[in-house]
Tab-separated table of C-alpha atoms in Angstrom:
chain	number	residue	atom	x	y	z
A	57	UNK	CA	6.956	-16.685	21.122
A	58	UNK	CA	5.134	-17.910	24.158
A	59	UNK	CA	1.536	-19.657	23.927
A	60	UNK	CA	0.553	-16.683	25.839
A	61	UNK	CA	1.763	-14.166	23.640
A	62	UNK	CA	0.325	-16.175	20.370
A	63	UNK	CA	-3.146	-16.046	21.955
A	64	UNK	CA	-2.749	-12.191	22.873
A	65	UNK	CA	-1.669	-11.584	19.445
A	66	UNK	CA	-5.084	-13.591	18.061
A	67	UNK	CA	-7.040	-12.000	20.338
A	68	UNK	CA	-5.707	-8.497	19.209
A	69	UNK	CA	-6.624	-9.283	15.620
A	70	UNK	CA	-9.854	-10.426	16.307
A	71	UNK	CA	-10.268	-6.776	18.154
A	72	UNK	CA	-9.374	-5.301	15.084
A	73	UNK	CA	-10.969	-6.945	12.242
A	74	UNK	CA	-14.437	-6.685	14.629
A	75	UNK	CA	-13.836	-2.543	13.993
A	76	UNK	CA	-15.893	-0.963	11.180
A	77	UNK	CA	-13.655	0.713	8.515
A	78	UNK	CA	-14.773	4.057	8.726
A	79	UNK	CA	-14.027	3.785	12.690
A	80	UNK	CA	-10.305	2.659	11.551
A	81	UNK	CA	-10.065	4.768	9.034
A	82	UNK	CA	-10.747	7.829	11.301
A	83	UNK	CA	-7.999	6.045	13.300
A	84	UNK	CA	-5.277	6.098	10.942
A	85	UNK	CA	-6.005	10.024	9.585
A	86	UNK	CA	-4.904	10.680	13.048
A	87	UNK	CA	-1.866	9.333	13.579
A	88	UNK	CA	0.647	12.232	13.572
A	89	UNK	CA	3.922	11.224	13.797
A	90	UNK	CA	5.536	9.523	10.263
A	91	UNK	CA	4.907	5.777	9.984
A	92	UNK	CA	6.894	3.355	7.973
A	93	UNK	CA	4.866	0.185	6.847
A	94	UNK	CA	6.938	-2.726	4.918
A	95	UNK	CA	4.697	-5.997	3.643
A	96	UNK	CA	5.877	-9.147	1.415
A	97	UNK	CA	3.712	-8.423	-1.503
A	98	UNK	CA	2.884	-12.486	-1.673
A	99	UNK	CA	2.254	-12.008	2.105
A	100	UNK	CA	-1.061	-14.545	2.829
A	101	UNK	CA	-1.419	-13.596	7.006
A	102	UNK	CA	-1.544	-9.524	6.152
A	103	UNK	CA	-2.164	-9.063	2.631
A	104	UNK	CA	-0.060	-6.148	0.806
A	105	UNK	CA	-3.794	-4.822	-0.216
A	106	UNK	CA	-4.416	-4.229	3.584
A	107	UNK	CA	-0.933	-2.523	4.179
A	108	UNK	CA	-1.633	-0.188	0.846
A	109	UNK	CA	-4.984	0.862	2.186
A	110	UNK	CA	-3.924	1.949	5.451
A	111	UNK	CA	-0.969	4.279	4.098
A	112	UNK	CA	-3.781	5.680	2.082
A	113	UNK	CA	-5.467	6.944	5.667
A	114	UNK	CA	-2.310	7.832	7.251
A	115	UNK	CA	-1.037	11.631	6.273
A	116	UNK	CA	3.000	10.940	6.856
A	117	UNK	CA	3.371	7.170	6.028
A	118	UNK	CA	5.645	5.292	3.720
A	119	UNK	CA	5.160	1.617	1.817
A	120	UNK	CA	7.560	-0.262	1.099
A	121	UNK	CA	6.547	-3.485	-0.503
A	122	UNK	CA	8.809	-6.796	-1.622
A	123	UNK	CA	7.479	-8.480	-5.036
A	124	UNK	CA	8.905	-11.591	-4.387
A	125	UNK	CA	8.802	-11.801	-0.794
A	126	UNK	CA	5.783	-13.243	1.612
A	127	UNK	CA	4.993	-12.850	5.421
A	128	UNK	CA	8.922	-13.225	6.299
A	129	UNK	CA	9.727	-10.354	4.096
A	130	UNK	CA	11.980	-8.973	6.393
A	131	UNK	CA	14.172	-11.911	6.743
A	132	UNK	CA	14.222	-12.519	2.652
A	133	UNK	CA	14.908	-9.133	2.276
A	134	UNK	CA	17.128	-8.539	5.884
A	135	UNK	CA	19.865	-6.248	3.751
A	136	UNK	CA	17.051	-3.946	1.881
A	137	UNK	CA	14.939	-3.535	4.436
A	138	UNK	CA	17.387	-2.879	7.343
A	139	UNK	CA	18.563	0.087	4.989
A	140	UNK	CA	15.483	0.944	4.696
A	141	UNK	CA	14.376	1.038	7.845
A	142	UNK	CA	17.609	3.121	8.708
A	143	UNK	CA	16.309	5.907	6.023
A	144	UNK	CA	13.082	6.370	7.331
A	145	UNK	CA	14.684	6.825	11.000
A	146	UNK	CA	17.766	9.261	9.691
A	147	UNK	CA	14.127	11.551	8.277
């Protein structure tokens, strides 16, 4: 990742985390299409908490959390969540 793309990345999560919930909130209840979120349940960047909330908001959404996996979740877990990843796109 470029230094560039680190400090857009910052600067996008300072955008969001400046947005009042019930603006986000009204956000996510309209995303239509289906939405597959995946968090490392020891995650300490994007806690699992935050991931379980939004698919709360979001009508078509799926969670899929790792117990023993942090932030990298997806390389701990590259096997199960590749297959994963696969279902939700076959839907």
């Amino acid at each position: 990742m470029t230094e560039d793309a680190a400090q857009g990345q910052l600067a996008a999560v300072g955008r969001l985390l400046a947005v009042e919930w019930d603006e986000l909130k009204s956000q996510l209840q309209a995303i239509s299409q289906p939405v597959l979120y995946a968090n490392g349940l020891h995650d300490v960047m994007i806690p699992a908490v935050a991931s379980y909330k939004a698919v709360e908001q979001v009508p078509d959404s799926t969670l899929v959390l790792y117990s023993d996996a942090g932030h990298a979740f997806l390389f701990q877990h590259i096997d199960e969540f590749a297959a994963q990843v696969n279902l939700f796109l076959d839907d």
